[in-house]
Amino acid sequence: MNTRFLKQAFVLLLCSLFFAGTALWLVSVKDPRSYGGEPVFAKTLQNLDNLGRLTIETPKTVVNLQLEDNLWRVMEIGNYYAGYRQINNLFNDFADARIYRRRGPATDADEKKFGLDDNAFRVITRDAGGRILNTVLIGKAAADNLYHFARIEGEKDVFLITGNFSFPETAVSWLQQPLLSLSPTDIRSLKIDHETAVRPDIIVPFRIKGKQAVPDISRYLNALGFVAAYDVRRGADFDRLQFSAPKSLTVTTFDGLVVTIEVYGRTGEEYWASLKFSTTTLPTTAVNDYIKSSAFLYEGWYFRLAPDVGRILFNAFIQ
């Protein structure tokens, strides 16, 4: 074997080692999650069957999520149910949060730079007995947006951790939303007080029941397209005597869903509503399943509406 060939082979070996090392470095830097890392919320993940309360402190508010009957509730909003999507995102953050790098101690200037000052999010998890499992202060995202700066309770150092941590910033944003979302094309009839606008088919205009008049109810149909809650109270905590007589609306869809809405209003553009769900005589299976799985979200609750939606529904009429 000649010397030139050996030199070439040696150079190729060095190049191979260099590129292999470079590839490993890129993987560790660009996608450290492939390496795993120590879980940030280790005790929380070890106690998933025994969690009791999750506290998220943001620069704007403090939200306490309490587990009752296997459902998470927002204590600050009448103890109403938290949204499935928000809770799912939060637990995905718990699972994804891994320590990527220990940066060491931070000065006051560093903490401000890393967002670990008054602008940070603090997450506290507790078990069913109230014992604190994890407390983590979460700051800004790093320049590459792959990691967040964080402080972990009991540690003096600042860490870079993986995870999304896109928390809702207000208590209302944690609620199960929207309360109601009906497409105008799905609505077969709308009854307001004693008058009903009805149509036999989507391509046929609405008519007032028993009359030939064609009512303009498009504003009401559009308002029913997205009805959100901005506060929630239990029935026992809602004083109907403080409001004017309610406006009653009953919406029936082509697939057999019936929604009865009682809208309460008072001075100051404050509008609240209760919602009751039922069916026509021949509803679809999907409607029956929806009521069985969702009725508890509405029974015995009163919801504060956005002023624009509340105003439209409270003043609705058919003529």
mmCIF file of C-alpha atoms in Angstrom:
data_model
loop_
_atom_site.group_PDB
_atom_site.id
_atom_site.type_symbol
_atom_site.label_atom_id
_atom_site.label_comp_id
_atom_site.label_asym_id
_atom_site.label_seq_id
_atom_site.Cartn_x
_atom_site.Cartn_y
_atom_site.Cartn_z
ATOM 1 C CA MET A 1 0.000 0.000 0.000
ATOM 2 C CA ASN A 2 1.581 3.296 -1.070
ATOM 3 C CA THR A 3 2.073 6.320 1.173
ATOM 4 C CA ARG A 4 -0.140 8.627 -0.877
ATOM 5 C CA PHE A 5 -3.072 6.272 -0.440
ATOM 6 C CA LEU A 6 -2.505 6.087 3.325
ATOM 7 C CA LYS A 7 -2.410 9.885 3.535
ATOM 8 C CA GLN A 8 -5.662 10.125 1.600
ATOM 9 C CA ALA A 9 -7.301 7.540 3.847
ATOM 10 C CA PHE A 10 -6.088 9.393 6.941
ATOM 11 C CA VAL A 11 -7.471 12.693 5.637
ATOM 12 C CA LEU A 12 -10.815 11.031 4.881
ATOM 13 C CA LEU A 13 -10.906 9.574 8.405
ATOM 14 C CA LEU A 14 -10.260 13.006 9.940
ATOM 15 C CA CYS A 15 -12.970 14.551 7.756
ATOM 16 C CA SER A 16 -15.410 11.824 8.736
ATOM 17 C CA LEU A 17 -14.713 12.366 12.432
ATOM 18 C CA PHE A 18 -15.045 16.130 11.990
ATOM 19 C CA PHE A 19 -18.402 15.916 10.212
ATOM 20 C CA ALA A 20 -19.695 13.316 12.665
ATOM 21 C CA GLY A 21 -18.745 15.572 15.567
ATOM 22 C CA THR A 22 -20.306 18.561 13.847
ATOM 23 C CA ALA A 23 -23.528 16.636 13.256
ATOM 24 C CA LEU A 24 -23.750 15.628 16.913
ATOM 25 C CA TRP A 25 -23.112 19.228 17.969
ATOM 26 C CA LEU A 26 -25.848 20.514 15.673
ATOM 27 C CA VAL A 27 -28.317 17.971 17.008
ATOM 28 C CA SER A 28 -27.542 18.912 20.594
ATOM 29 C CA VAL A 29 -27.852 22.627 19.890
ATOM 30 C CA LYS A 30 -30.707 22.720 17.412
ATOM 31 C CA ASP A 31 -32.813 19.926 18.876
ATOM 32 C CA PRO A 32 -31.756 19.243 22.461
ATOM 33 C CA ARG A 33 -35.065 17.528 23.141
ATOM 34 C CA SER A 34 -33.746 14.538 21.241
ATOM 35 C CA TYR A 35 -31.303 14.183 24.135
ATOM 36 C CA GLY A 36 -34.045 14.466 26.768
ATOM 37 C CA GLY A 37 -32.716 16.226 29.825
ATOM 38 C CA GLU A 38 -33.913 16.425 33.382
ATOM 39 C CA PRO A 39 -37.667 17.253 33.644
ATOM 40 C CA VAL A 40 -38.345 20.718 35.042
ATOM 41 C CA PHE A 41 -41.693 19.631 36.548
ATOM 42 C CA ALA A 42 -40.437 16.237 37.709
ATOM 43 C CA LYS A 43 -42.544 16.002 40.887
ATOM 44 C CA THR A 44 -45.627 17.159 39.002
ATOM 45 C CA LEU A 45 -45.194 14.447 36.390
ATOM 46 C CA GLN A 46 -44.709 11.880 39.140
ATOM 47 C CA ASN A 47 -47.993 12.920 40.781
ATOM 48 C CA LEU A 48 -50.355 13.283 37.839
ATOM 49 C CA ASP A 49 -52.921 11.078 39.594
ATOM 50 C CA ASN A 50 -52.752 13.151 42.767
ATOM 51 C CA LEU A 51 -52.772 16.770 41.584
ATOM 52 C CA GLY A 52 -54.981 19.287 43.347
ATOM 53 C CA ARG A 53 -54.197 22.851 42.306
ATOM 54 C CA LEU A 54 -52.182 24.690 39.668
ATOM 55 C CA THR A 55 -51.343 28.356 40.168
ATOM 56 C CA ILE A 56 -50.224 30.564 37.299
ATOM 57 C CA GLU A 57 -49.070 34.033 38.289
ATOM 58 C CA THR A 58 -48.760 36.414 35.348
ATOM 59 C CA PRO A 59 -47.845 40.118 35.263
ATOM 60 C CA LYS A 60 -51.581 40.882 35.034
ATOM 61 C CA THR A 61 -53.311 38.362 37.255
ATOM 62 C CA VAL A 62 -53.159 35.227 39.376
ATOM 63 C CA VAL A 63 -55.137 32.188 38.258
ATOM 64 C CA ASN A 64 -55.797 29.156 40.446
ATOM 65 C CA LEU A 65 -56.956 26.003 38.701
ATOM 66 C CA GLN A 66 -58.598 23.568 41.119
ATOM 67 C CA LEU A 67 -59.294 19.931 40.287
ATOM 68 C CA GLU A 68 -62.829 18.886 41.276
ATOM 69 C CA ASP A 69 -64.571 15.716 40.067
ATOM 70 C CA ASN A 70 -61.759 15.174 37.567
ATOM 71 C CA LEU A 71 -62.366 18.566 35.935
ATOM 72 C CA TRP A 72 -60.207 21.671 36.286
ATOM 73 C CA ARG A 73 -61.999 24.827 37.404
ATOM 74 C CA VAL A 74 -60.986 28.505 37.460
ATOM 75 C CA MET A 75 -61.393 29.594 41.080
ATOM 76 C CA GLU A 76 -61.294 33.320 40.251
ATOM 77 C CA ILE A 77 -64.221 33.043 37.796
ATOM 78 C CA GLY A 78 -66.976 31.512 39.913
ATOM 79 C CA ASN A 79 -65.152 28.173 40.033
ATOM 80 C CA TYR A 80 -66.288 27.588 36.457
ATOM 81 C CA TYR A 81 -64.711 25.010 34.163
ATOM 82 C CA ALA A 82 -61.366 25.648 32.523
ATOM 83 C CA GLY A 83 -61.082 25.126 28.783
ATOM 84 C CA TYR A 84 -59.986 21.708 27.581
ATOM 85 C CA ARG A 85 -57.536 23.209 25.096
ATOM 86 C CA GLN A 86 -55.896 25.470 27.686
ATOM 87 C CA ILE A 87 -55.471 22.623 30.178
ATOM 88 C CA ASN A 88 -54.123 20.312 27.487
ATOM 89 C CA ASN A 89 -51.559 22.944 26.442
ATOM 90 C CA LEU A 90 -50.508 23.434 30.063
ATOM 91 C CA PHE A 91 -49.889 19.740 30.634
ATOM 92 C CA ASN A 92 -48.017 19.494 27.346
ATOM 93 C CA ASP A 93 -45.747 22.237 28.713
ATOM 94 C CA PHE A 94 -45.202 20.227 31.891
ATOM 95 C CA ALA A 95 -44.231 17.174 29.843
ATOM 96 C CA ASP A 96 -42.025 19.066 27.360
ATOM 97 C CA ALA A 97 -40.172 21.221 29.886
ATOM 98 C CA ARG A 98 -36.615 19.862 30.147
ATOM 99 C CA ILE A 99 -33.418 21.443 31.353
ATOM 100 C CA TYR A 100 -31.247 22.228 28.359
ATOM 101 C CA ARG A 101 -28.463 24.242 29.938
ATOM 102 C CA ARG A 102 -27.459 25.620 33.314
ATOM 103 C CA ARG A 103 -26.333 29.240 32.854
ATOM 104 C CA GLY A 104 -25.161 29.877 36.391
ATOM 105 C CA PRO A 105 -26.041 32.685 38.826
ATOM 106 C CA ALA A 106 -27.624 35.875 37.459
ATOM 107 C CA THR A 107 -27.283 39.491 38.544
ATOM 108 C CA ASP A 108 -30.268 41.820 38.854
ATOM 109 C CA ALA A 109 -29.437 43.154 35.394
ATOM 110 C CA ASP A 110 -29.373 39.600 34.028
ATOM 111 C CA GLU A 111 -32.749 38.823 35.570
ATOM 112 C CA LYS A 112 -34.279 41.838 33.856
ATOM 113 C CA LYS A 113 -32.608 40.875 30.585
ATOM 114 C CA PHE A 114 -33.899 37.306 30.889
ATOM 115 C CA GLY A 115 -37.406 38.425 31.890
ATOM 116 C CA LEU A 116 -37.083 36.880 35.340
ATOM 117 C CA ASP A 117 -38.264 40.047 37.079
ATOM 118 C CA ASP A 118 -41.816 41.377 37.494
ATOM 119 C CA ASN A 119 -42.603 40.330 33.922
ATOM 120 C CA ALA A 120 -42.059 36.631 34.587
ATOM 121 C CA PHE A 121 -44.661 33.882 34.843
ATOM 122 C CA ARG A 122 -44.636 31.815 38.015
ATOM 123 C CA VAL A 123 -46.070 28.300 37.933
ATOM 124 C CA ILE A 124 -46.803 26.500 41.202
ATOM 125 C CA THR A 125 -48.161 22.966 41.267
ATOM 126 C CA ARG A 126 -49.677 21.295 44.330
ATOM 127 C CA ASP A 127 -50.920 17.828 45.112
ATOM 128 C CA ALA A 128 -54.402 17.019 46.409
ATOM 129 C CA GLY A 129 -53.253 17.637 49.972
ATOM 130 C CA GLY A 130 -51.955 21.125 49.167
ATOM 131 C CA ARG A 131 -48.256 20.181 49.237
ATOM 132 C CA ILE A 132 -46.185 22.192 46.744
ATOM 133 C CA LEU A 133 -44.616 19.963 44.113
ATOM 134 C CA ASN A 134 -42.851 22.415 41.790
ATOM 135 C CA THR A 135 -42.359 26.167 41.640
ATOM 136 C CA VAL A 136 -40.853 27.524 38.438
ATOM 137 C CA LEU A 137 -40.296 31.130 37.372
ATOM 138 C CA ILE A 138 -40.437 31.397 33.585
ATOM 139 C CA GLY A 139 -38.945 34.368 31.754
ATOM 140 C CA LYS A 140 -38.363 35.399 28.167
ATOM 141 C CA ALA A 141 -37.775 33.088 25.261
ATOM 142 C CA ALA A 142 -34.158 32.816 24.144
ATOM 143 C CA ALA A 143 -33.076 34.449 20.875
ATOM 144 C CA ASP A 144 -33.768 31.281 18.868
ATOM 145 C CA ASN A 145 -37.241 30.859 20.497
ATOM 146 C CA LEU A 146 -36.425 27.219 21.253
ATOM 147 C CA TYR A 147 -35.912 27.736 24.978
ATOM 148 C CA HIS A 148 -37.010 29.921 27.875
ATOM 149 C CA PHE A 149 -34.967 31.349 30.711
ATOM 150 C CA ALA A 150 -36.167 29.976 34.030
ATOM 151 C CA ARG A 151 -35.505 29.782 37.740
ATOM 152 C CA ILE A 152 -36.365 26.578 39.557
ATOM 153 C CA GLU A 153 -37.273 26.702 43.236
ATOM 154 C CA GLY A 154 -34.338 25.523 45.332
ATOM 155 C CA GLU A 155 -31.766 26.342 42.664
ATOM 156 C CA LYS A 156 -29.611 29.482 42.634
ATOM 157 C CA ASP A 157 -28.800 29.263 38.947
ATOM 158 C CA VAL A 158 -30.708 30.349 35.863
ATOM 159 C CA PHE A 159 -31.570 27.603 33.377
ATOM 160 C CA LEU A 160 -32.514 27.383 29.730
ATOM 161 C CA ILE A 161 -35.476 25.034 29.437
ATOM 162 C CA THR A 162 -37.557 23.662 26.581
ATOM 163 C CA GLY A 163 -41.308 24.224 26.310
ATOM 164 C CA ASN A 164 -43.826 26.560 24.736
ATOM 165 C CA PHE A 165 -45.310 28.349 27.816
ATOM 166 C CA SER A 166 -47.875 30.431 25.955
ATOM 167 C CA PHE A 167 -50.142 31.021 28.945
ATOM 168 C CA PRO A 168 -53.442 32.920 28.805
ATOM 169 C CA GLU A 169 -52.783 36.254 30.487
ATOM 170 C CA THR A 170 -56.223 36.755 32.069
ATOM 171 C CA ALA A 171 -58.454 34.529 34.166
ATOM 172 C CA VAL A 172 -61.300 34.771 31.629
ATOM 173 C CA SER A 173 -58.998 33.407 28.921
ATOM 174 C CA TRP A 174 -58.787 30.125 30.854
ATOM 175 C CA LEU A 175 -62.536 29.474 30.544
ATOM 176 C CA GLN A 176 -64.145 26.943 28.246
ATOM 177 C CA GLN A 177 -65.040 29.128 25.244
ATOM 178 C CA PRO A 178 -67.163 29.973 23.367
ATOM 179 C CA LEU A 179 -70.430 29.398 25.192
ATOM 180 C CA LEU A 180 -72.267 29.125 21.920
ATOM 181 C CA SER A 181 -71.246 29.147 18.286
ATOM 182 C CA LEU A 182 -74.012 28.596 15.746
ATOM 183 C CA SER A 183 -73.547 29.210 12.053
ATOM 184 C CA PRO A 184 -76.466 31.172 10.525
ATOM 185 C CA THR A 185 -76.785 28.413 7.934
ATOM 186 C CA ASP A 186 -77.507 25.882 10.701
ATOM 187 C CA ILE A 187 -80.475 27.765 12.166
ATOM 188 C CA ARG A 188 -83.970 26.633 11.203
ATOM 189 C CA SER A 189 -85.967 28.925 13.479
ATOM 190 C CA LEU A 190 -85.554 31.772 15.933
ATOM 191 C CA LYS A 191 -88.238 32.567 18.485
ATOM 192 C CA ILE A 192 -88.073 35.897 20.316
ATOM 193 C CA ASP A 193 -90.703 36.344 22.996
ATOM 194 C CA HIS A 194 -93.948 35.357 21.232
ATOM 195 C CA GLU A 195 -92.885 35.666 17.573
ATOM 196 C CA THR A 196 -91.062 32.995 15.573
ATOM 197 C CA ALA A 197 -89.095 33.339 12.350
ATOM 198 C CA VAL A 198 -88.812 29.961 10.615
ATOM 199 C CA ARG A 199 -87.696 28.433 7.319
ATOM 200 C CA PRO A 200 -88.092 24.863 6.006
ATOM 201 C CA ASP A 201 -84.751 24.889 4.171
ATOM 202 C CA ILE A 202 -81.515 26.868 4.063
ATOM 203 C CA ILE A 203 -82.262 28.248 0.590
ATOM 204 C CA VAL A 204 -85.669 29.572 1.675
ATOM 205 C CA PRO A 205 -85.932 32.946 3.468
ATOM 206 C CA PHE A 206 -87.217 33.184 7.016
ATOM 207 C CA ARG A 207 -90.869 34.026 7.491
ATOM 208 C CA ILE A 208 -92.816 34.940 10.595
ATOM 209 C CA LYS A 209 -94.827 31.935 11.668
ATOM 210 C CA GLY A 210 -98.427 32.376 10.557
ATOM 211 C CA LYS A 211 -97.621 35.443 8.424
ATOM 212 C CA GLN A 212 -96.139 36.228 5.029
ATOM 213 C CA ALA A 213 -93.717 38.886 6.319
ATOM 214 C CA VAL A 214 -89.996 38.318 5.726
ATOM 215 C CA PRO A 215 -88.192 39.537 8.882
ATOM 216 C CA ASP A 216 -84.628 40.829 8.961
ATOM 217 C CA ILE A 217 -82.992 38.769 11.704
ATOM 218 C CA SER A 218 -79.464 38.661 10.278
ATOM 219 C CA ARG A 219 -78.042 40.731 13.187
ATOM 220 C CA TYR A 220 -79.306 38.181 15.699
ATOM 221 C CA LEU A 221 -78.044 35.222 13.698
ATOM 222 C CA ASN A 222 -74.606 36.800 13.399
ATOM 223 C CA ALA A 223 -74.503 37.550 17.133
ATOM 224 C CA LEU A 224 -75.199 33.871 17.846
ATOM 225 C CA GLY A 225 -72.168 32.931 15.753
ATOM 226 C CA PHE A 226 -69.834 33.552 18.692
ATOM 227 C CA VAL A 227 -71.155 34.052 22.215
ATOM 228 C CA ALA A 228 -68.357 34.228 24.796
ATOM 229 C CA ALA A 229 -68.357 34.561 28.599
ATOM 230 C CA TYR A 230 -66.539 37.389 30.361
ATOM 231 C CA ASP A 231 -67.580 36.361 33.861
ATOM 232 C CA VAL A 232 -69.512 33.467 35.371
ATOM 233 C CA ARG A 233 -71.691 33.067 38.450
ATOM 234 C CA ARG A 234 -73.529 30.167 39.995
ATOM 235 C CA GLY A 235 -77.291 30.487 40.101
ATOM 236 C CA ALA A 236 -77.208 30.993 43.869
ATOM 237 C CA ASP A 237 -74.875 33.970 43.417
ATOM 238 C CA PHE A 238 -76.841 35.661 40.639
ATOM 239 C CA ASP A 239 -79.504 38.137 41.769
ATOM 240 C CA ARG A 240 -82.048 38.389 38.952
ATOM 241 C CA LEU A 241 -83.934 41.105 40.820
ATOM 242 C CA GLN A 242 -81.071 43.501 40.033
ATOM 243 C CA PHE A 243 -81.888 43.237 36.315
ATOM 244 C CA SER A 244 -84.737 44.068 33.971
ATOM 245 C CA ALA A 245 -87.125 41.317 32.910
ATOM 246 C CA PRO A 246 -85.157 38.939 30.686
ATOM 247 C CA LYS A 247 -85.441 38.683 26.938
ATOM 248 C CA SER A 248 -86.180 35.111 25.846
ATOM 249 C CA LEU A 249 -84.762 33.675 22.627
ATOM 250 C CA THR A 250 -85.118 30.097 21.419
ATOM 251 C CA VAL A 251 -82.926 28.867 18.581
ATOM 252 C CA THR A 252 -83.617 25.612 16.736
ATOM 253 C CA THR A 253 -81.136 24.114 14.296
ATOM 254 C CA PHE A 254 -81.796 21.865 11.323
ATOM 255 C CA ASP A 255 -80.181 18.917 13.123
ATOM 256 C CA GLY A 256 -82.537 19.165 16.110
ATOM 257 C CA LEU A 257 -80.663 21.218 18.708
ATOM 258 C CA VAL A 258 -82.811 23.649 20.718
ATOM 259 C CA VAL A 259 -81.095 26.428 22.703
ATOM 260 C CA THR A 260 -83.125 28.650 25.012
ATOM 261 C CA ILE A 261 -81.343 31.843 26.032
ATOM 262 C CA GLU A 262 -82.544 34.192 28.765
ATOM 263 C CA VAL A 263 -80.739 37.553 28.486
ATOM 264 C CA TYR A 264 -80.683 39.937 31.470
ATOM 265 C CA GLY A 265 -79.681 43.580 31.183
ATOM 266 C CA ARG A 266 -79.204 46.595 33.407
ATOM 267 C CA THR A 267 -77.774 50.079 33.191
ATOM 268 C CA GLY A 268 -74.102 50.338 32.458
ATOM 269 C CA GLU A 269 -74.222 47.986 29.459
ATOM 270 C CA GLU A 270 -74.097 44.924 31.669
ATOM 271 C CA TYR A 271 -75.678 41.834 30.143
ATOM 272 C CA TRP A 272 -75.892 38.295 31.514
ATOM 273 C CA ALA A 273 -77.459 35.150 30.118
ATOM 274 C CA SER A 274 -78.487 31.627 31.023
ATOM 275 C CA LEU A 275 -78.541 28.840 28.428
ATOM 276 C CA LYS A 276 -80.608 25.661 28.372
ATOM 277 C CA PHE A 277 -80.226 22.879 25.818
ATOM 278 C CA SER A 278 -82.863 20.450 24.604
ATOM 279 C CA THR A 279 -83.824 18.742 21.351
ATOM 280 C CA THR A 280 -86.633 18.488 18.847
ATOM 281 C CA THR A 281 -88.520 15.208 18.571
ATOM 282 C CA LEU A 282 -86.059 13.828 15.996
ATOM 283 C CA PRO A 283 -82.544 15.116 16.710
ATOM 284 C CA THR A 284 -79.417 13.673 15.172
ATOM 285 C CA THR A 285 -77.185 11.348 17.165
ATOM 286 C CA ALA A 286 -74.507 14.053 17.245
ATOM 287 C CA VAL A 287 -76.917 16.485 18.936
ATOM 288 C CA ASN A 288 -77.909 13.912 21.561
ATOM 289 C CA ASP A 289 -74.247 13.157 22.269
ATOM 290 C CA TYR A 290 -73.411 16.864 22.508
ATOM 291 C CA ILE A 291 -76.112 17.513 25.102
ATOM 292 C CA LYS A 292 -75.121 14.487 27.165
ATOM 293 C CA SER A 293 -71.479 15.550 27.253
ATOM 294 C CA SER A 294 -71.921 19.328 27.575
ATOM 295 C CA ALA A 295 -75.128 20.115 29.483
ATOM 296 C CA PHE A 296 -73.236 20.425 32.779
ATOM 297 C CA LEU A 297 -71.339 23.405 31.330
ATOM 298 C CA TYR A 298 -74.562 25.443 31.352
ATOM 299 C CA GLU A 299 -76.999 24.088 33.929
ATOM 300 C CA GLY A 300 -77.190 26.383 36.947
ATOM 301 C CA TRP A 301 -74.739 28.965 35.565
ATOM 302 C CA TYR A 302 -75.106 32.591 34.477
ATOM 303 C CA PHE A 303 -72.676 34.160 32.029
ATOM 304 C CA ARG A 304 -71.722 37.773 31.469
ATOM 305 C CA LEU A 305 -71.778 38.631 27.766
ATOM 306 C CA ALA A 306 -69.735 41.064 25.727
ATOM 307 C CA PRO A 307 -71.625 44.404 25.640
ATOM 308 C CA ASP A 308 -72.096 44.377 21.849
ATOM 309 C CA VAL A 309 -73.506 40.829 21.783
ATOM 310 C CA GLY A 310 -75.578 41.357 24.934
ATOM 311 C CA ARG A 311 -77.063 44.590 23.566
ATOM 312 C CA ILE A 312 -78.140 42.935 20.310
ATOM 313 C CA LEU A 313 -79.742 39.921 21.977
ATOM 314 C CA PHE A 314 -81.378 41.853 24.832
ATOM 315 C CA ASN A 315 -83.031 44.271 22.396
ATOM 316 C CA ALA A 316 -83.928 41.650 19.781
ATOM 317 C CA PHE A 317 -87.419 41.540 18.332
ATOM 318 C CA ILE A 318 -89.192 40.136 15.291
ATOM 319 C CA GLN A 319 -91.662 42.125 13.253
#
